[in-house]
Coordinates of C-alpha atoms and ligand atoms in Angstrom, one line a residue:
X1 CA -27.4 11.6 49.4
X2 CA -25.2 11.8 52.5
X3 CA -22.4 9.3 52.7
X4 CA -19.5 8.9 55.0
X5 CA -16.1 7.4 55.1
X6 CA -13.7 6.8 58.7
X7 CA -10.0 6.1 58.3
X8 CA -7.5 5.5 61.1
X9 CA -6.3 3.2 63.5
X10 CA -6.7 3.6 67.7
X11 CA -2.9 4.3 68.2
X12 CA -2.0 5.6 64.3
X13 CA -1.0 9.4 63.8
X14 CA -4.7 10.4 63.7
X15 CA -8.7 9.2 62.8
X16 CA -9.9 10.8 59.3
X17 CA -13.9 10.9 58.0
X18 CA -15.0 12.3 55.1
X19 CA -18.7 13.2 54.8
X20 CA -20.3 13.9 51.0
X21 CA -23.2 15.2 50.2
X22 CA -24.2 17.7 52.5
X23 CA -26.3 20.5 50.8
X24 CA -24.4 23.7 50.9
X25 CA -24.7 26.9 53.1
X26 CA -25.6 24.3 56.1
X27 CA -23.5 26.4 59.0
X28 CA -21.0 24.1 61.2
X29 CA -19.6 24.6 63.8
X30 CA -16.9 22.4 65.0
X31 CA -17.3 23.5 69.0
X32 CA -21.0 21.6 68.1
X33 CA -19.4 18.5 67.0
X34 CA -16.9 18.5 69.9
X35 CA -19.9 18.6 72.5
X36 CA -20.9 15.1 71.3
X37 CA -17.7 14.0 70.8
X38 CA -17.0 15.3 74.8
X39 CA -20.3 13.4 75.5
X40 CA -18.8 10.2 74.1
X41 CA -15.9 10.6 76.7
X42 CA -18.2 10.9 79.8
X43 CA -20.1 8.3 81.6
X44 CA -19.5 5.8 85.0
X45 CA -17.4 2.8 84.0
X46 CA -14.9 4.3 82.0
X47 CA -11.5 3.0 81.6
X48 CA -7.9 5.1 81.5
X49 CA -7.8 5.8 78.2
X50 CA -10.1 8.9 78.3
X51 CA -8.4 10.7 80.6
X52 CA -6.2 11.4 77.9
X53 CA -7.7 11.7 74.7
X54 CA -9.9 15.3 74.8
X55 CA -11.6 15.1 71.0
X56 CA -11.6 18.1 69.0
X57 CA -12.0 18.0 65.4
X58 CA -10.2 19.7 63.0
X59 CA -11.8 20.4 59.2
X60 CA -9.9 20.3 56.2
X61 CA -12.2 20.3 53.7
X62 CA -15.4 21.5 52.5
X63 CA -16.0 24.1 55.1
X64 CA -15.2 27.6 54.8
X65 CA -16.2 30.3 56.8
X66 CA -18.0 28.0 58.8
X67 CA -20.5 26.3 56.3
X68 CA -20.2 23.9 53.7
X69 CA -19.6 24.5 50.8
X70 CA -21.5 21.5 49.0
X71 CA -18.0 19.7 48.4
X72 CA -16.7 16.6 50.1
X73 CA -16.4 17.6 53.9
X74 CA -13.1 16.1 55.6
X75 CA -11.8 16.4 58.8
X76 CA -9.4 14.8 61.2
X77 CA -9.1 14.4 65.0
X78 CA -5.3 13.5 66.0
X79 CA -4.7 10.5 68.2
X80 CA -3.1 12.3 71.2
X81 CA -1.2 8.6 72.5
X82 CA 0.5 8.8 69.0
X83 CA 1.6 12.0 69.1
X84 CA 2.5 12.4 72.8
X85 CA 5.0 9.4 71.9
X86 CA 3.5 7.7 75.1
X87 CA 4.1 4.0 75.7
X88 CA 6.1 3.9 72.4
X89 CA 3.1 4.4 69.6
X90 CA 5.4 6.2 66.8
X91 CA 7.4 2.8 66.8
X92 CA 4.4 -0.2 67.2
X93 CA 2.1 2.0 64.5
X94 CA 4.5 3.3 62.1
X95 CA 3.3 3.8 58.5
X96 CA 6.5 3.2 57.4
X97 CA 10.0 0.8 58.1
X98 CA 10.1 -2.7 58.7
X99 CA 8.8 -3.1 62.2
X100 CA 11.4 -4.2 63.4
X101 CA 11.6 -4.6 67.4
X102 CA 7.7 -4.3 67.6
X103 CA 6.4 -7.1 69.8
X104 CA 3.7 -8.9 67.7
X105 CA 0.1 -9.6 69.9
X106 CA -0.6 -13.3 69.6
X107 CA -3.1 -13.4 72.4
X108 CA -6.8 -13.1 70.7
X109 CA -9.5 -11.9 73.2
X110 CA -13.0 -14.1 73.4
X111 CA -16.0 -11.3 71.8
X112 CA -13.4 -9.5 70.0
X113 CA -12.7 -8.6 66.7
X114 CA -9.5 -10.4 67.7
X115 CA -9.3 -14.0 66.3
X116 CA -12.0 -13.9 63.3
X117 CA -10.2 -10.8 62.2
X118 CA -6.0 -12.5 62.3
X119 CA -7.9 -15.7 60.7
X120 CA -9.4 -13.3 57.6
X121 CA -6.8 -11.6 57.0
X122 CA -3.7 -14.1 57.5
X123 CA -1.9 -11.5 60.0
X124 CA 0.4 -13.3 62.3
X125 CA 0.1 -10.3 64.7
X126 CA -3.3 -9.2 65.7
X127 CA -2.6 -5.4 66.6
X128 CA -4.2 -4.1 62.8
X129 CA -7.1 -6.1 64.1
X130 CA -7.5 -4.8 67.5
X131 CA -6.5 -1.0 65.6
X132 CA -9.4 -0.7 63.4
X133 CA -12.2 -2.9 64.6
X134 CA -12.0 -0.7 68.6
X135 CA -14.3 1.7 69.3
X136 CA -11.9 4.1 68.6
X137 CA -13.0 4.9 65.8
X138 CA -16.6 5.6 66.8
X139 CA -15.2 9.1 67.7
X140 CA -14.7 10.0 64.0
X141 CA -17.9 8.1 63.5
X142 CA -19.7 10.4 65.6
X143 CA -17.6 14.0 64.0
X144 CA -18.7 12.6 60.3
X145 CA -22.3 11.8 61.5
X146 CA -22.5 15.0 64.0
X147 CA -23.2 16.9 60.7
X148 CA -26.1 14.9 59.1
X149 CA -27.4 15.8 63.2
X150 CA -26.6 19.4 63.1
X151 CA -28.2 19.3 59.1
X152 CA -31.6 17.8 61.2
X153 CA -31.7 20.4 63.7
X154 CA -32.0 22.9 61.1
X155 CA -35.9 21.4 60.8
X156 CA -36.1 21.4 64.1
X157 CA -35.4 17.6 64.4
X158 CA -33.8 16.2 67.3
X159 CA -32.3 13.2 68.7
X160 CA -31.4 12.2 72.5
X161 CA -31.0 9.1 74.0
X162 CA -30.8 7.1 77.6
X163 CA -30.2 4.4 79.0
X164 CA -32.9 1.5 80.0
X165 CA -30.7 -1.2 81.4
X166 CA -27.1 -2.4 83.2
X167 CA -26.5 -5.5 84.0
X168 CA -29.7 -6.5 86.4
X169 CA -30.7 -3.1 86.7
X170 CA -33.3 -1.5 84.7
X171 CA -36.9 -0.3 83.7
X172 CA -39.1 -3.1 84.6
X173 CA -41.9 -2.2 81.2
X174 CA -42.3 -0.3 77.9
X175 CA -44.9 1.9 79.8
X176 CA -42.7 2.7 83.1
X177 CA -40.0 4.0 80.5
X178 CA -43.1 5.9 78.6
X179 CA -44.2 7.8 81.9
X180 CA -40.1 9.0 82.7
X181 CA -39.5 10.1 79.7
X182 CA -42.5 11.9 78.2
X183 CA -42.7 14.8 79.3
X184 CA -38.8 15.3 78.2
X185 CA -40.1 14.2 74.6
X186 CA -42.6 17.0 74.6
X187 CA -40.3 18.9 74.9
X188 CA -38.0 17.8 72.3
X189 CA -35.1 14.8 72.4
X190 CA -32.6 17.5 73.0
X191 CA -34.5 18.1 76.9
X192 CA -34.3 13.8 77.2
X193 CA -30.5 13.3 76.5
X194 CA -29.2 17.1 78.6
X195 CA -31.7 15.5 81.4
X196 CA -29.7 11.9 80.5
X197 CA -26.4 13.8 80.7
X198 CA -26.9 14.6 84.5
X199 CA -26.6 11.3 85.4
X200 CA -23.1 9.7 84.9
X201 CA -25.1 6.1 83.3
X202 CA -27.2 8.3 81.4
X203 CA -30.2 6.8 83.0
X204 CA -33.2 9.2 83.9
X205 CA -34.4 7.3 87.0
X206 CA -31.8 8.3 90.2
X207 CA -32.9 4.9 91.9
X208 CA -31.3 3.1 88.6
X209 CA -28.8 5.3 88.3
X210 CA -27.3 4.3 91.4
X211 CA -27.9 0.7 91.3
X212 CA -26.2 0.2 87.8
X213 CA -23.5 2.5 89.2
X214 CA -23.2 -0.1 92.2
X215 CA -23.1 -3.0 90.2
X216 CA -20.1 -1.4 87.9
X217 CA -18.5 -1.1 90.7
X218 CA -19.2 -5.0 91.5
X219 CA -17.9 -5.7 88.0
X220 CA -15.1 -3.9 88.2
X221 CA -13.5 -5.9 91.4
X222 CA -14.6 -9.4 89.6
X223 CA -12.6 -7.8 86.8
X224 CA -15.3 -8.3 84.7
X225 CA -17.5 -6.1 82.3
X226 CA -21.2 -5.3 81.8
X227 CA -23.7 -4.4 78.7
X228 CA -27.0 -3.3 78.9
X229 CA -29.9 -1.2 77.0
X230 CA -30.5 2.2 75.6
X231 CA -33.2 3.7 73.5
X232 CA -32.8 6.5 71.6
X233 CA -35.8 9.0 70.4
X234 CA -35.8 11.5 67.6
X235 CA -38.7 14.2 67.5
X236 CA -40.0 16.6 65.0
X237 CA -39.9 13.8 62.5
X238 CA -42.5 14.6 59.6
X239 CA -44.7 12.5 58.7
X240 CA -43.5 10.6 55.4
X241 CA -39.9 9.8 55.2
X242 CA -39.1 6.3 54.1
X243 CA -40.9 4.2 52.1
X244 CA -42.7 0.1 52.4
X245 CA -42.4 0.2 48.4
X246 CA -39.3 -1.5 48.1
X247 CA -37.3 -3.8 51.1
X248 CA -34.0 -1.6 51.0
X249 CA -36.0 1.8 51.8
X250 CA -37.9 0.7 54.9
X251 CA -36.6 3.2 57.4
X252 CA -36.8 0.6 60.1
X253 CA -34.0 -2.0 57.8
X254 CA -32.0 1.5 57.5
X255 CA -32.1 2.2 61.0
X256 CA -31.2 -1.3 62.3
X257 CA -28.0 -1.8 60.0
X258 CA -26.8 1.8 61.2
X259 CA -27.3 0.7 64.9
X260 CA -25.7 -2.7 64.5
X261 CA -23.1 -1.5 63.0
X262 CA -21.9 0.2 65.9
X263 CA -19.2 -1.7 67.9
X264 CA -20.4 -4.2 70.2
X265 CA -24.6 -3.9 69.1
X266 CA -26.3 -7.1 69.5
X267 CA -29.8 -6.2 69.0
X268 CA -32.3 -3.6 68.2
X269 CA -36.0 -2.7 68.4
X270 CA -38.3 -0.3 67.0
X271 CA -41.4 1.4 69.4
X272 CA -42.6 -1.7 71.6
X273 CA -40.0 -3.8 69.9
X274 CA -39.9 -7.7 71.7
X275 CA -42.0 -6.5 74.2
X276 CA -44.9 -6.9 71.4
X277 CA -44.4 -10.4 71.0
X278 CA -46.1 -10.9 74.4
X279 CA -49.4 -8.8 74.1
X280 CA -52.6 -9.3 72.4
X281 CA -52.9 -6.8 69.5
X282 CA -54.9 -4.5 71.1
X283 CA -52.4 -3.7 73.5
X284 CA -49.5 -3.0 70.9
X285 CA -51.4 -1.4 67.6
X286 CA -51.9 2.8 68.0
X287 CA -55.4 4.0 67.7
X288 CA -56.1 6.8 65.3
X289 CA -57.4 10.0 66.2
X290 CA -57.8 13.3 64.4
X291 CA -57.3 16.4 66.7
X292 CA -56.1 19.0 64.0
X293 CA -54.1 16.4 62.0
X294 CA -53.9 13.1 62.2
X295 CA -52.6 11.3 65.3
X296 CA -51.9 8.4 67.4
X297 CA -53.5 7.7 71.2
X298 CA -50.3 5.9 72.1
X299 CA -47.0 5.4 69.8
X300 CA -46.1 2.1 70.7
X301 CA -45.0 1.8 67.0
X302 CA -42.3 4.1 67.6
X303 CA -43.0 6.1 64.7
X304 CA -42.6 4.3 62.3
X305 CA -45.8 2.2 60.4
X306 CA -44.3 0.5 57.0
X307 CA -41.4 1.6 57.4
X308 CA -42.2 5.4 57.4
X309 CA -42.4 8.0 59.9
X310 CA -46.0 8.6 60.8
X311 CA -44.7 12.0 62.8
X312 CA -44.7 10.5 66.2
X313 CA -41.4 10.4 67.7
X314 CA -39.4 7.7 66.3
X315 CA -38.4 5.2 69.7
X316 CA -35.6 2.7 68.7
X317 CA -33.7 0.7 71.3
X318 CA -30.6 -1.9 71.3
X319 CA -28.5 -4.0 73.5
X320 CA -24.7 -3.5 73.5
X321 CA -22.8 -6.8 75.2
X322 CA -20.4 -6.3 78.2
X323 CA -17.0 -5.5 77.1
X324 CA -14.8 -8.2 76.0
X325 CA -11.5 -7.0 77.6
X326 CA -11.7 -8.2 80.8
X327 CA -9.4 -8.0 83.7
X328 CA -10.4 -11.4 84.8
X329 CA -8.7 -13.4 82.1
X330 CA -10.7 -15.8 79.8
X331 CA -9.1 -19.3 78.5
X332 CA -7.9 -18.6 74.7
X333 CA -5.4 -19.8 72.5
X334 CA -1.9 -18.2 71.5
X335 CA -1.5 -17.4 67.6
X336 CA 1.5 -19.2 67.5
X337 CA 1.9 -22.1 69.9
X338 CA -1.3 -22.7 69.7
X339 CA -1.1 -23.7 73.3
X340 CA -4.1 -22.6 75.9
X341 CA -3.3 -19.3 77.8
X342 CA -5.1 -16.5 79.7
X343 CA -6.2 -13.5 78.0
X344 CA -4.2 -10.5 78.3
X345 CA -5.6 -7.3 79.7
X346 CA -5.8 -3.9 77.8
X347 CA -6.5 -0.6 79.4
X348 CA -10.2 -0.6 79.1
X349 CA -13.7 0.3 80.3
X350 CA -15.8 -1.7 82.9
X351 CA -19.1 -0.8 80.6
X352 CA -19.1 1.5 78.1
X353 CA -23.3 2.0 77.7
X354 CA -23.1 5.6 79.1
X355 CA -21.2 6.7 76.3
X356 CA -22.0 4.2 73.3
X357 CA -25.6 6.1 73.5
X358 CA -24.2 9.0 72.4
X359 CA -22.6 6.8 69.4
X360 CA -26.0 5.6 68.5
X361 CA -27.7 8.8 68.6
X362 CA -25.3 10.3 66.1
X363 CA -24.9 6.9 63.5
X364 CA -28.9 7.2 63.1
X365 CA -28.7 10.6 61.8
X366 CA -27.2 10.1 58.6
X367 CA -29.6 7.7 58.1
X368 CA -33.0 10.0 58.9
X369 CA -31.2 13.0 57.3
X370 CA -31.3 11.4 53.7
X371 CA -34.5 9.9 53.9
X372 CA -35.1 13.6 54.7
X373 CA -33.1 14.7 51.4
X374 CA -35.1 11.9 49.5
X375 CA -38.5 13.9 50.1
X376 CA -37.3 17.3 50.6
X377 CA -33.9 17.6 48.4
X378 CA -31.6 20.0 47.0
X379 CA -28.5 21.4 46.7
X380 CA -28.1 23.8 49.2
X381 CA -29.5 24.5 52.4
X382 CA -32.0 27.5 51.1
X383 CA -33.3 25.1 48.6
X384 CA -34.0 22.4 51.2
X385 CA -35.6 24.7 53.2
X386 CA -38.3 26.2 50.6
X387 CA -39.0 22.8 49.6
X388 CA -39.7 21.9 53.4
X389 CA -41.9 25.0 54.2
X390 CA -43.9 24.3 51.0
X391 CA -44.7 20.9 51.8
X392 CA -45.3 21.8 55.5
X393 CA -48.0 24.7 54.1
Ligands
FMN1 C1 -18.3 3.4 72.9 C2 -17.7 2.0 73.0 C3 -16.7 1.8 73.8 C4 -16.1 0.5 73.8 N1 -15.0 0.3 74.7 C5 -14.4 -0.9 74.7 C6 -13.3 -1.1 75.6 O1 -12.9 -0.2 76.3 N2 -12.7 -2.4 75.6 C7 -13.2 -3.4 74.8 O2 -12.7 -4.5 74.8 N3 -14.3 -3.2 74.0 C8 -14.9 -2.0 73.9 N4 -16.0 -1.8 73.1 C9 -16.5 -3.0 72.3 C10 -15.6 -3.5 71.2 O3 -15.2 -2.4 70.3 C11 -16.4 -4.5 70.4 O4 -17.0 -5.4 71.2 C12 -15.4 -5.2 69.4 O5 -14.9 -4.3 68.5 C13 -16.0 -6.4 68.7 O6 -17.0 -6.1 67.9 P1 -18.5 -6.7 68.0 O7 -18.8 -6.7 69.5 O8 -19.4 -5.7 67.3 O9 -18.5 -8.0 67.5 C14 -16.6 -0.6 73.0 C15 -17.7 -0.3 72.2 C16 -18.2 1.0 72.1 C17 -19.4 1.2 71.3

């Protein structure tokens, strides 16, 4: 089964993942894994830091002649602040010497990992906790899980996502979202999230586009920060993976914990999701039909039915909150006088949506690839594939 390890801070030396149990002979390409790490970087809303930091990563393990090998896959992507020695990095995040000099942060921001995370692990300076627990690290996040994405694709399996909602801006209904997107769905996920990627929110609809674009823009003179929705869809999904036979391999439990454990998640739905919770059953439950194989009228369910796929296209969603550094300072309390003071500000984004989408499409795919592996397993990629085709005969 697929596993995956991140090391590294926001300002260290570099980010590291390591990635076991990909089959071997699965061809990858790090120019593939840079596209998504390049679509993490783009979207309205974005804060300084970007401009900067162009993600490329490297491999240094487990790939040779570009495919794995069936070993342990590592790989690094260098922190560019660090080794540009801008704003003093080298010094504030060495791994070694006493720190001496370093101005300690004692100012914890309200939503962040900030407080909780100085309180848990007795530091008197918060910068480990504000290192580690940043979305920094999603990019290596997204490199390690690229691979379970590219490993999918090989079965013609594909993920995209957009997003739904800014702020006060968004799709009014499940079924207006359904008639925008399906006929990019038909066409595979790939066609919804390069459709997604024209608009710089990643929303579909133009009108929405440029009303959650506005209200950024609102945000950003208040000097405040915004959340919103997304949904993600994966398509070519056979029908099968996951099981209801036992509570930790329902694909839907799986899926959530991958999604909310992305930075700043606060919520996630499957298909219809809360929406359900406010119509009679006959306008939520999928009829059956039979039209060569067996089908669904609608897919409300968003692929899934006992926690496993029923080969409709799997519809998840979640809510990210707004940023928590803020320009517009919140009352907190210093580490060490303990005396009430305003928060300090950080180079950051406005909203962040646009591009945590393309950190949820990748974080799922781990996930779907081995409860893939669990029905259709082996050692290399050949293997896999003959057990696929004989199941799909
Ligand atoms: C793609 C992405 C980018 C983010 N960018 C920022 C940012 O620029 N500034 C910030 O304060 N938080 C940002 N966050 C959110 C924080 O990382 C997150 O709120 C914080 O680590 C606390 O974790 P929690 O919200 O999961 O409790 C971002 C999150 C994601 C997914």
């Amino acid at each position: 089964m697929i596993r995956y390890l991140t090391a590294g801070e926001s300002h260290g030396p570099e980010l590291i993942g390591i990635v076991e149990g990909l089959p071997a002979g699965l061809p990858l390409k790090s120019e593939e894994i840079g596209m998504h790490l390049a679509r993490r970087q783009q979207g309205y809303g974005r804060g300084g830091r970007m401009a900067f930091e162009k993600d490329a990563p490297e491999f240094v393990a487990g790939v040779r002649f570009g495919k794995t090998m069936g070993s342990p896959v590592a790989m690094k992507l260098p922190n560019r602040a660090f080794s540009k020695d801008k704003d003093g990095w080298p010094e504030v995040m060495a791994p070694e010497g006493s720190g001496e000099g370093v101005d300690p942060i004692t100012i914890p921001r309200p939503g962040h990992a900030d407080l909780a995370g100085a309180q848990k692990y007795g530091f008197d300076d918060i910068r480990p906790v504000i290192e580690r627990s940043s979305a920094r690290e999603t990019a290596v996040r997204v490199a390690c899980c690229a691979t379970s994405r590219i490993f999918l694709k090989q079965f013609g399996i594909e993920i995209g996502g957009h997003v739904l909602r800014i702020g006060a801006h968004g799709y009014e209904s499940w079924d207006q979202v359904r008639r925008e997107t399906d006929r990019f769905i038909e066409k595979g996920a790939e066609s919804l999230f390069r459709k997604a990627d024209e608009s710089e929110v990643r929303c579909l609809n133009d009108d929405l586009s440029y009303r959650m674009i506005e209200e950024i823009k609102v945000q950003r003179k208040k000097g405040s920060s915004l959340g919103g929705v997304y949904e993600i869809v994966v398509t070519g999904l056979p029908v099968g993976l996951g099981t209801y036979a036992q509570w930790d391999r329902k694909l839907e439990g799986l899926l959530a914990q991958a999604v909310m454990s992305t930075q700043a998640m606060k919520g996630v739905e499957v298909g219809l999701g809360f929406e359900s919770g406010s119509r009679p059953g006959h306008d939520v439950h999928d009829e059956i039909i039979y039209k060569d194989t067996f089908k669904r009228k609608t897919n409300r369910a968003g692929g899934l039915e006992g926690g496993i796929t029923t080969g409709m296209p799997l519809i998840i969603r979640g809510v990210m909150k707004p940023i928590p550094t803020m320009l517009t300072p919140l009352d907190t309390v210093d580490l060490h006088t303990k005396e009430t003071v305003a928060t300090r500000y950080e180079r950051s984004d406005v909203c962040a949506l646009p591009r945590a989408v393309v950190v949820v499409e990748n974080v799922i795919a781990p996930v779907l690839a081995n409860a893939f592996l669990e029905k259709f397993g082996g050692d290399s990629l050949e293997e896999i594939k003959r057990h696929y085709n004989q199941h799909a005969s």
